[in-house]
């Protein structure tokens, strides 16, 4: 039996563990990797934000700091462990590598399992040499394997722009970035960084085919009109051995689907998202959601959402008085508010509002 | 990448005309006082480490944090610190009147290997096009810069507003 079982030890899960354990909650934190930290360990770039959100610090360094914090607290961490189901009576079922299946009964559960890359389907998309940009980032920054030498990046959101830059830093030749929309999706500063080192960005352009047998040796790209219809005659064959797909992320919520939680489709948050209230509690009592699993945002928002759940659980278990808890939540919500400002953040804020308003 | 798909897009490019409207971009006269920060930031991203790191109070973001950084040219000493903290790598320090004929442009650099001092390089503009030759004069690792190096490249003066990277 555990007061609080957290599934997924990314920035959201670790922050929830730290925040609740600090007040005395007995926490079990589970992750399928051999190190807690989630996506943070793939991120070698400096983060945006303010001092509170460690702006100017590189993602992986924030990961190490979070781990140091958990180590100081009394948190039970199960690594190399995959959760494969949750029963309606709050039994969390898991398998640790090299061991047989076990389960643990939880008073409260947080599902902070992150996000999944969206695929793009085109002729040849299953060939070796076509992969998600996140996968490429994990290969090079975590496992130190360069996944290709000549890379075509598909998608110009922040993930596409950042990973293209990091591939170049790792020694690959990035032949270009293509984007189906007429303008780039990510921050202009990231795109500027890409342009000045000589990597072209072609807008209103998409991928038609990956060629090669079996490994990718070239890609056919094509111009598209405003309605994203291909303009025939504009095809071009580009030599490359890696096609990286950065077409966005969607909340990774298989465990929530298994529990039959209530979902809502919110485009701004990446797709179907479990409906939740202001404490991030889902349609099923005592089951919480946070981070990218609760709508694709950023590590900084994931950490704040994790803290919010940490406080809510500590409050429910009476480790915090209502007054203390509401004060803490107020501060976290203020910080979340400013993370969702600006033309990029505003859309996510609107998405979140649509989601929480349902559960009221 | 040569392609039939038209590449006239200005994706990621801020043109000179636009820069003049950005509050982090110095006025023409400000360049005569010595090295000065050029903050090429024009989107309302919630971000303010540049404000915090400037011990001369020359960069102001204030509240809300999505404000664009405003440069106070009087206060800026061209100390280079802001170059290394900006997560967008969008701050440069420009010393227009380095010599009679040349300018010195300080840029953030996160590639390896580092160039050696006095290397002759191809200078690139914001579109990554070669515009002239230049020489690397400074290779600087500031304390606390967390692996972002600052490279000072000497270039013909007329390119001080366009030279933003190099290749060697
Ligand atoms: C290229 C790129 C650049 C980014 N740059 C920034 C940035 O500059 N600033 C910023 O703030 N954010 C950035 N982000 C976003 C940030 O990484 C994510 O928003 C953040 O990591 C989400 O945190 P999380 O805890 O929700 O999920 P994750 O970090 O994805 O963690 C989820 C964890 O759960 C584990 N897990 C999933 N399912 C199970 C299961 N069934 N059993 C056990 N474990 C499971 C996963 O293995 C993973 O470790 C970037 C993302 C990418 C891809």
XYZ file of C-alpha atoms and ligand atoms in Angstrom:
581
model
C 0.000 0.000 0.000
C 1.263 3.428 -0.878
C -0.321 6.835 -0.174
C 0.603 8.074 -3.588
C 1.827 6.180 -6.664
C 3.272 8.309 -9.462
C 3.562 6.749 -12.898
C 6.224 8.431 -15.046
C 9.223 10.253 -13.571
C 9.564 13.163 -15.980
C 9.598 16.734 -14.706
C 5.888 16.453 -13.787
C 6.189 13.171 -11.872
C 9.388 14.091 -10.026
C 8.019 17.490 -9.028
C 4.846 15.882 -7.681
C 6.954 13.376 -5.737
C 9.167 16.067 -4.256
C 6.340 18.414 -3.405
C 4.218 15.777 -1.647
C 7.075 13.902 0.073
C 8.305 17.186 1.505
C 5.116 17.380 3.608
C 5.231 13.735 4.668
C 3.280 11.832 2.009
C 4.630 8.325 1.371
C 5.364 8.264 -2.336
C 6.195 5.544 -4.853
C 7.629 6.904 -8.101
C 7.751 4.539 -11.087
C 9.519 4.948 -14.432
C 10.388 2.594 -17.256
C 13.859 4.149 -17.734
C 16.955 3.485 -15.662
C 17.086 7.123 -14.556
C 14.319 9.497 -13.528
C 14.071 12.709 -15.566
C 11.928 11.843 -18.591
C 12.476 14.108 -21.574
C 14.854 16.380 -19.663
C 17.829 14.152 -20.408
C 17.367 14.546 -24.141
C 17.512 18.328 -23.884
C 20.956 19.843 -24.185
C 19.734 23.388 -24.892
C 19.110 26.192 -22.431
C 15.531 26.693 -21.277
C 13.442 29.818 -21.675
C 11.578 31.340 -18.742
C 12.503 33.084 -15.532
C 14.853 32.229 -12.694
C 12.124 30.222 -10.904
C 11.950 28.010 -13.962
C 15.698 27.743 -14.319
C 15.906 29.824 -17.480
C 19.308 29.747 -19.113
C 19.994 26.306 -17.613
C 20.208 23.294 -19.915
C 17.399 20.703 -19.697
C 19.554 17.777 -18.582
C 21.063 19.874 -15.794
C 17.570 20.561 -14.467
C 17.070 16.776 -14.577
C 20.104 16.165 -12.360
C 18.931 18.823 -9.907
C 15.501 17.208 -9.627
C 17.098 13.822 -8.972
C 19.269 15.297 -6.247
C 16.131 16.667 -4.643
C 14.340 13.280 -4.671
C 17.370 11.593 -3.198
C 17.177 13.871 -0.183
C 13.527 13.033 0.412
C 12.011 9.750 1.393
C 10.666 8.632 -1.983
C 10.493 5.015 -3.075
C 11.752 5.009 -6.681
C 11.155 1.982 -8.920
C 13.185 2.197 -12.141
C 13.269 -0.069 -15.216
C 9.630 -0.601 -14.350
C 6.653 -0.358 -16.678
C 3.125 0.109 -15.432
C 0.804 -1.899 -17.672
C -2.524 -1.349 -16.002
C -4.528 0.123 -13.176
C -7.598 -1.622 -11.824
C -10.736 0.220 -10.759
C -9.888 -0.513 -7.113
C -6.625 1.452 -7.439
C -4.248 -1.441 -7.911
C -1.247 -0.390 -9.999
C 0.223 -3.283 -11.976
C 3.840 -3.220 -13.033
C 6.744 -5.268 -14.294
C 10.337 -4.537 -13.377
C 12.931 -5.676 -15.862
C 14.153 -9.173 -15.027
C 11.358 -9.776 -12.541
C 7.777 -11.040 -12.607
C 4.663 -8.844 -12.562
C 3.716 -7.225 -9.273
C 1.151 -4.759 -8.056
C 0.745 -2.093 -5.423
C -2.451 -0.607 -4.024
C -2.499 3.173 -4.116
C -4.449 5.754 -2.146
C -3.886 8.259 -4.932
C -2.410 7.926 -8.385
C -0.747 10.449 -10.661
C -0.453 9.579 -14.324
C 2.425 11.665 -15.683
C 3.427 9.551 -18.630
C 4.349 12.375 -21.017
C 3.655 12.618 -24.726
C 4.032 10.617 -27.914
C 5.258 11.851 -31.290
C 2.659 12.106 -34.031
C 3.602 10.186 -37.162
C 3.252 11.426 -40.727
C 2.225 8.834 -43.276
C 3.781 8.925 -46.757
C 5.190 6.415 -49.208
C 8.204 4.756 -47.600
C 7.476 6.045 -44.078
C 8.269 2.661 -42.525
C 11.773 2.447 -44.025
C 14.787 2.428 -41.726
C 15.988 6.002 -41.718
C 12.595 7.569 -41.076
C 12.158 8.387 -37.394
C 10.614 10.835 -34.980
C 12.689 13.886 -34.124
C 12.352 12.974 -30.451
C 13.755 9.517 -31.165
C 16.687 11.075 -33.017
C 17.254 13.444 -30.100
C 17.238 10.553 -27.626
C 19.664 8.554 -29.767
C 22.178 11.359 -30.042
C 21.884 13.121 -26.688
C 21.214 10.199 -24.356
C 22.805 7.246 -26.140
C 25.444 9.196 -28.067
C 24.610 7.617 -31.402
C 24.282 9.855 -34.455
C 21.193 8.487 -36.238
C 22.132 9.827 -39.682
C 24.715 11.859 -41.556
C 22.488 13.774 -43.974
C 19.214 14.784 -42.468
C 15.936 16.177 -43.779
C 13.757 17.568 -40.978
C 10.003 17.548 -41.537
C 8.257 20.138 -39.362
C 9.304 23.554 -38.073
C 7.824 23.654 -34.591
C 10.259 24.107 -31.725
C 11.016 20.390 -31.648
C 11.962 20.335 -35.346
C 14.034 23.506 -35.072
C 15.844 22.491 -31.885
C 16.563 18.934 -32.966
C 17.840 20.112 -36.376
C 20.240 22.458 -34.586
C 21.371 19.721 -32.222
C 21.928 17.292 -35.118
C 24.198 19.902 -36.651
C 25.984 20.346 -33.309
C 26.468 16.580 -33.188
C 28.150 16.651 -36.584
C 25.374 15.742 -39.027
C 24.700 17.682 -42.190
C 21.130 18.993 -42.024
C 20.067 19.500 -45.633
C 16.959 21.434 -44.741
C 13.744 21.791 -42.819
C 10.420 21.574 -44.623
C 7.123 22.890 -43.303
C 3.697 22.327 -44.836
C 2.222 25.532 -43.422
C 3.085 28.896 -45.013
C 5.002 29.985 -41.882
C 7.139 28.331 -39.241
C 5.540 26.892 -36.126
C 8.251 27.450 -33.532
C 10.014 30.438 -32.033
C 11.622 32.809 -34.487
C 14.871 32.861 -32.500
C 15.224 29.107 -32.961
C 14.619 29.519 -36.689
C 17.120 32.394 -36.876
C 19.763 30.174 -35.305
C 19.087 27.596 -38.016
C 19.096 30.068 -40.890
C 22.335 31.815 -40.023
C 24.270 28.544 -39.974
C 23.044 27.969 -43.512
C 20.207 25.486 -43.074
C 17.294 26.381 -45.373
C 13.686 26.288 -44.207
C 11.183 25.657 -46.993
C 7.632 26.607 -46.059
C 4.520 25.382 -47.935
C 6.414 22.180 -48.634
C 5.885 18.588 -47.560
C 7.372 15.124 -47.951
C 5.933 12.840 -50.614
C 8.156 9.797 -50.444
C 11.196 8.306 -48.754
C 13.228 6.273 -51.234
C 15.907 3.618 -50.722
C 16.128 -0.119 -50.266
C 15.837 -0.733 -47.511
C 17.648 2.231 -45.863
C 16.565 5.729 -46.873
C 18.864 7.263 -49.483
C 16.707 10.149 -50.672
C 13.421 11.925 -50.072
C 10.967 13.423 -52.527
C 9.578 16.742 -51.369
C 6.771 18.732 -52.962
C 5.263 22.194 -52.674
C 1.741 22.551 -51.281
C -0.902 25.230 -51.641
C -2.822 26.998 -48.891
C -5.132 24.032 -48.517
C -2.133 21.733 -48.172
C -2.767 20.168 -51.593
C 0.347 19.095 -53.458
C 1.339 21.249 -56.421
C 2.325 18.780 -59.109
C 5.504 19.545 -60.974
C 7.223 20.954 -57.892
C 8.620 17.595 -56.776
C 12.286 17.425 -55.961
C 14.518 14.571 -54.880
C 16.811 15.365 -51.943
C 19.701 13.092 -50.982
C 19.578 12.142 -47.309
C 19.931 9.098 -45.069
C 17.633 10.285 -42.291
C 14.172 11.773 -42.454
C 13.168 13.181 -39.070
C 9.494 13.754 -38.405
C 8.613 16.609 -36.061
C 4.883 16.888 -36.625
C 3.859 17.526 -33.061
C 3.194 15.541 -29.936
C 0.063 14.087 -28.416
C -0.657 13.233 -24.781
C 0.405 9.646 -24.024
C -2.535 8.418 -21.997
C -3.008 4.684 -22.631
C -3.473 4.043 -18.903
C -6.270 6.622 -18.802
C -8.012 5.019 -21.770
C -7.809 1.654 -19.986
C -9.492 3.233 -16.971
C -12.192 4.617 -19.226
C -11.666 8.174 -17.995
C -13.551 11.004 -19.628
C -11.582 12.596 -22.504
C -12.003 15.725 -24.574
C -10.379 16.598 -27.879
C -8.421 19.846 -27.463
C -6.407 20.758 -30.529
C -4.261 23.308 -28.662
C -3.105 20.592 -26.254
C -2.206 17.972 -28.843
C -5.384 15.892 -29.147
C -7.474 13.866 -26.708
C -6.798 14.896 -23.117
C -8.347 13.525 -19.905
C -10.818 16.001 -18.456
C -9.574 17.309 -15.101
C -10.373 19.934 -12.487
C -8.168 22.740 -11.151
C -6.380 20.277 -8.845
C -5.708 18.114 -11.945
C -7.945 15.345 -10.633
C -9.532 13.382 -13.483
C -13.100 12.132 -13.896
C -12.174 9.267 -11.543
C -11.685 10.230 -7.913
C -8.094 10.045 -6.582
C -6.618 9.738 -10.055
C -4.623 12.770 -11.148
C -2.946 13.766 -14.378
C -0.084 16.219 -14.994
C 2.517 17.354 -17.503
C 2.353 16.522 -21.185
C -0.124 13.727 -20.393
C -2.549 16.479 -19.322
C -1.982 18.455 -22.538
C 1.290 18.930 -24.390
C 3.111 21.970 -23.047
C 6.606 22.383 -21.632
C 8.865 21.076 -18.907
C 8.346 24.265 -16.916
C 4.545 23.898 -16.939
C 4.916 20.143 -16.302
C 6.905 20.869 -13.125
C 4.312 23.351 -11.871
C 1.436 20.959 -12.587
C 3.327 18.223 -10.754
C 3.757 20.515 -7.747
C 0.076 21.366 -7.838
C -0.875 17.683 -7.636
C 1.721 17.180 -4.882
C 0.071 19.875 -2.791
C -3.459 18.619 -3.552
C -2.570 15.092 -2.414
C -0.794 16.353 0.734
C -3.910 18.390 1.490
C -6.256 15.465 0.946
C -4.179 13.274 3.266
C -4.163 16.106 5.808
C -0.438 16.704 5.796
C -1.349 20.283 4.915
C -4.241 22.338 6.275
C -6.684 23.706 3.717
C -5.338 27.188 4.344
C -1.718 26.200 3.815
C -2.608 24.211 0.718
C -4.696 26.940 -0.889
C -1.900 29.439 -0.334
C 0.653 27.143 -1.974
C -1.678 26.391 -4.876
C -2.286 30.087 -5.372
C 1.425 30.700 -5.825
C 1.827 27.798 -8.231
C -1.176 28.931 -10.247
C 0.270 32.440 -10.500
C 3.479 31.020 -11.951
C 1.516 28.792 -14.328
C -0.422 31.804 -15.480
C 2.649 33.669 -16.605
C 4.096 30.568 -18.299
C 0.944 30.592 -20.428
C 1.268 34.209 -21.503
C 2.243 35.511 -24.916
C 1.033 34.469 -28.328
C 2.403 30.934 -27.918
C 1.283 30.349 -24.331
C -2.127 31.924 -24.793
C -3.381 29.095 -27.001
C -2.414 26.527 -24.398
C -4.103 28.575 -21.682
C -7.302 28.601 -23.749
C -7.043 24.846 -24.271
C -6.666 24.266 -20.546
C -9.662 26.452 -19.821
C -11.847 24.420 -22.186
C -10.741 21.292 -20.390
C -11.224 22.348 -16.786
C -14.509 24.122 -17.456
C -16.141 20.782 -18.317
C -15.388 19.265 -14.956
C -16.965 22.149 -13.034
C 19.273 22.375 -50.433
C 18.360 23.511 -53.939
C 14.733 22.977 -54.690
C 12.005 23.870 -57.121
C 9.870 24.662 -54.104
C 10.239 28.386 -53.833
C 12.466 29.420 -50.976
C 11.635 33.053 -50.767
C 10.338 32.495 -47.279
C 11.573 34.835 -44.627
C 11.162 32.087 -42.055
C 13.353 33.006 -39.126
C 14.677 36.123 -40.790
C 14.148 39.497 -39.223
C 14.911 42.128 -41.795
C 16.848 45.251 -40.995
C 13.777 47.437 -41.256
C 12.057 45.272 -38.657
C 15.011 45.435 -36.309
C 14.804 49.149 -36.048
C 11.414 48.662 -34.426
C 12.725 46.177 -31.863
C 13.388 47.757 -28.448
C 16.541 45.696 -27.935
C 18.162 47.106 -31.073
C 20.436 50.117 -30.490
C 19.903 53.387 -32.337
C 22.457 54.183 -35.009
C 24.239 56.724 -32.757
C 24.568 54.241 -29.912
C 27.090 52.237 -31.931
C 29.611 55.056 -31.693
C 30.102 54.665 -27.950
C 31.865 51.300 -28.128
C 30.750 47.671 -27.929
C 27.000 47.470 -27.405
C 24.434 44.683 -27.031
C 22.119 44.020 -29.953
C 19.095 42.041 -28.772
C 17.388 40.438 -31.754
C 14.303 39.354 -29.811
C 10.911 40.189 -31.290
C 8.422 37.629 -29.976
C 6.441 37.717 -26.751
C 8.000 34.617 -25.213
C 7.831 34.473 -21.394
C 11.562 34.812 -20.775
C 13.841 37.201 -18.865
C 17.306 35.869 -17.983
C 18.943 38.700 -19.957
C 17.375 41.250 -17.631
C 18.539 39.384 -14.594
C 22.138 38.825 -15.661
C 22.845 42.449 -16.614
C 24.482 43.987 -13.589
C 24.401 47.444 -15.172
C 20.618 47.425 -15.463
C 20.864 47.992 -19.195
C 18.208 45.412 -20.120
C 14.638 45.769 -18.950
C 11.856 43.221 -19.433
C 9.699 43.963 -16.392
C 6.157 42.692 -16.079
C 4.556 40.896 -17.763
C 7.528 38.685 -18.517
C 6.410 38.484 -22.149
C 7.528 42.087 -22.748
C 10.329 42.425 -25.253
C 13.682 43.281 -23.683
C 14.398 47.008 -23.895
C 18.018 48.091 -24.192
C 19.240 51.160 -22.336
C 22.195 52.048 -24.521
C 23.557 54.533 -21.971
C 24.013 51.793 -19.404
C 25.300 48.973 -21.630
C 29.044 48.355 -21.316
C 29.233 45.555 -23.865
C 30.306 43.099 -21.136
C 29.082 40.076 -23.184
C 27.292 38.366 -20.285
C 23.850 38.535 -21.887
C 25.155 36.768 -24.995
C 25.833 33.631 -23.013
C 22.593 33.462 -21.015
C 20.046 34.025 -23.804
C 18.368 30.635 -24.499
C 17.429 31.899 -27.947
C 21.068 32.738 -28.793
C 19.729 35.986 -30.167
C 21.967 38.551 -28.440
C 25.126 39.852 -30.108
C 27.541 42.565 -29.088
C 28.583 44.864 -31.891
C 31.675 47.081 -31.723
C 31.106 49.051 -34.889
C 34.158 51.320 -34.687
C 36.683 48.663 -33.693
C 39.148 50.194 -36.139
C 38.697 52.758 -38.905
C 37.774 50.100 -41.396
C 36.546 47.190 -39.338
C 33.948 46.179 -36.778
C 34.113 43.438 -34.189
C 31.015 41.269 -33.821
C 30.674 39.052 -30.765
C 28.443 36.037 -31.355
C 27.246 33.124 -29.207
C 28.840 29.857 -30.301
C 27.876 26.309 -29.357
C 29.729 24.176 -31.894
C 32.897 22.203 -31.714
C 35.674 22.483 -32.583
C 36.157 26.100 -31.597
C 37.936 28.274 -34.116
C 41.488 29.301 -33.252
C 42.351 32.944 -32.822
C 43.293 34.728 -36.030
C 41.654 32.121 -38.252
C 40.480 33.550 -41.543
C 36.778 32.700 -41.932
C 33.814 33.091 -44.243
C 31.374 35.488 -42.638
C 27.671 34.611 -42.881
C 24.598 36.824 -42.723
C 21.243 36.014 -41.135
C 20.377 33.820 -44.111
C 23.595 31.846 -43.809
C 24.942 33.416 -47.021
C 28.641 34.190 -47.295
C 29.006 37.954 -47.397
C 32.715 38.599 -46.805
C 35.868 37.328 -45.166
C 36.667 37.973 -41.536
C 39.150 37.060 -38.810
C 38.510 35.465 -35.468
C 39.983 37.781 -32.836
C 38.534 36.526 -29.576
C 37.520 33.117 -28.288
C 36.020 33.748 -24.888
C 34.722 31.460 -22.183
C 33.032 33.620 -19.567
C 32.652 32.304 -16.029
C 29.211 30.732 -15.631
C 28.552 30.711 -19.357
C 27.609 27.049 -19.211
C 29.254 25.941 -22.463
C 28.163 28.865 -24.598
C 31.315 30.466 -25.992
C 31.598 33.994 -27.270
C 33.525 34.476 -30.493
C 34.676 37.915 -31.593
C 35.119 38.231 -35.349
C 36.596 41.219 -37.129
C 34.814 42.145 -40.338
C 34.703 44.993 -42.829
C 32.730 47.790 -41.188
C 29.927 47.945 -43.712
C 28.677 44.533 -42.590
C 28.277 45.333 -38.884
C 24.489 45.095 -39.123
C 24.385 41.929 -41.215
C 27.292 39.679 -40.189
C 25.988 37.144 -37.672
C 27.910 33.886 -38.032
C 30.939 32.338 -39.709
C 32.173 29.161 -41.296
C 35.708 27.760 -41.300
C 12.991 18.630 -28.676
C 12.260 19.110 -27.462
C 12.651 20.312 -26.892
C 12.009 20.805 -25.766
N 12.437 21.974 -25.224
C 11.858 22.460 -24.097
C 12.304 23.687 -23.510
O 13.216 24.351 -24.010
N 11.685 24.120 -22.387
C 10.666 23.423 -21.814
O 10.160 23.860 -20.770
N 10.223 22.271 -22.364
C 10.788 21.774 -23.487
N 10.322 20.603 -24.058
C 9.125 19.959 -23.517
C 9.392 19.069 -22.317
O 10.410 18.160 -22.581
C 8.159 18.289 -21.957
O 7.054 19.139 -21.939
C 8.303 17.666 -20.578
O 9.369 16.756 -20.559
C 7.030 16.979 -20.144
O 7.224 16.412 -18.888
P 6.399 15.179 -18.379
O 6.883 14.896 -17.008
O 4.972 15.443 -18.590
O 6.738 13.978 -19.378
P 8.123 13.237 -19.825
O 9.293 14.105 -19.600
O 7.857 12.751 -21.162
O 8.188 12.031 -18.803
C 7.286 10.950 -18.819
C 7.978 9.731 -18.257
O 7.039 8.687 -18.054
C 7.600 7.461 -18.448
N 6.494 6.538 -18.714
C 5.518 6.655 -19.650
N 4.663 5.636 -19.584
C 5.088 4.833 -18.576
C 4.611 3.616 -18.017
N 3.492 3.012 -18.454
N 5.303 3.055 -16.992
C 6.420 3.662 -16.531
N 6.916 4.808 -17.010
C 6.258 5.397 -18.022
C 8.417 7.860 -19.653
O 9.384 6.909 -19.994
C 9.038 9.159 -19.185
O 10.233 8.950 -18.482
C 10.935 20.086 -25.207
C 10.536 18.864 -25.775
C 11.180 18.370 -26.882
C 10.740 17.049 -27.467
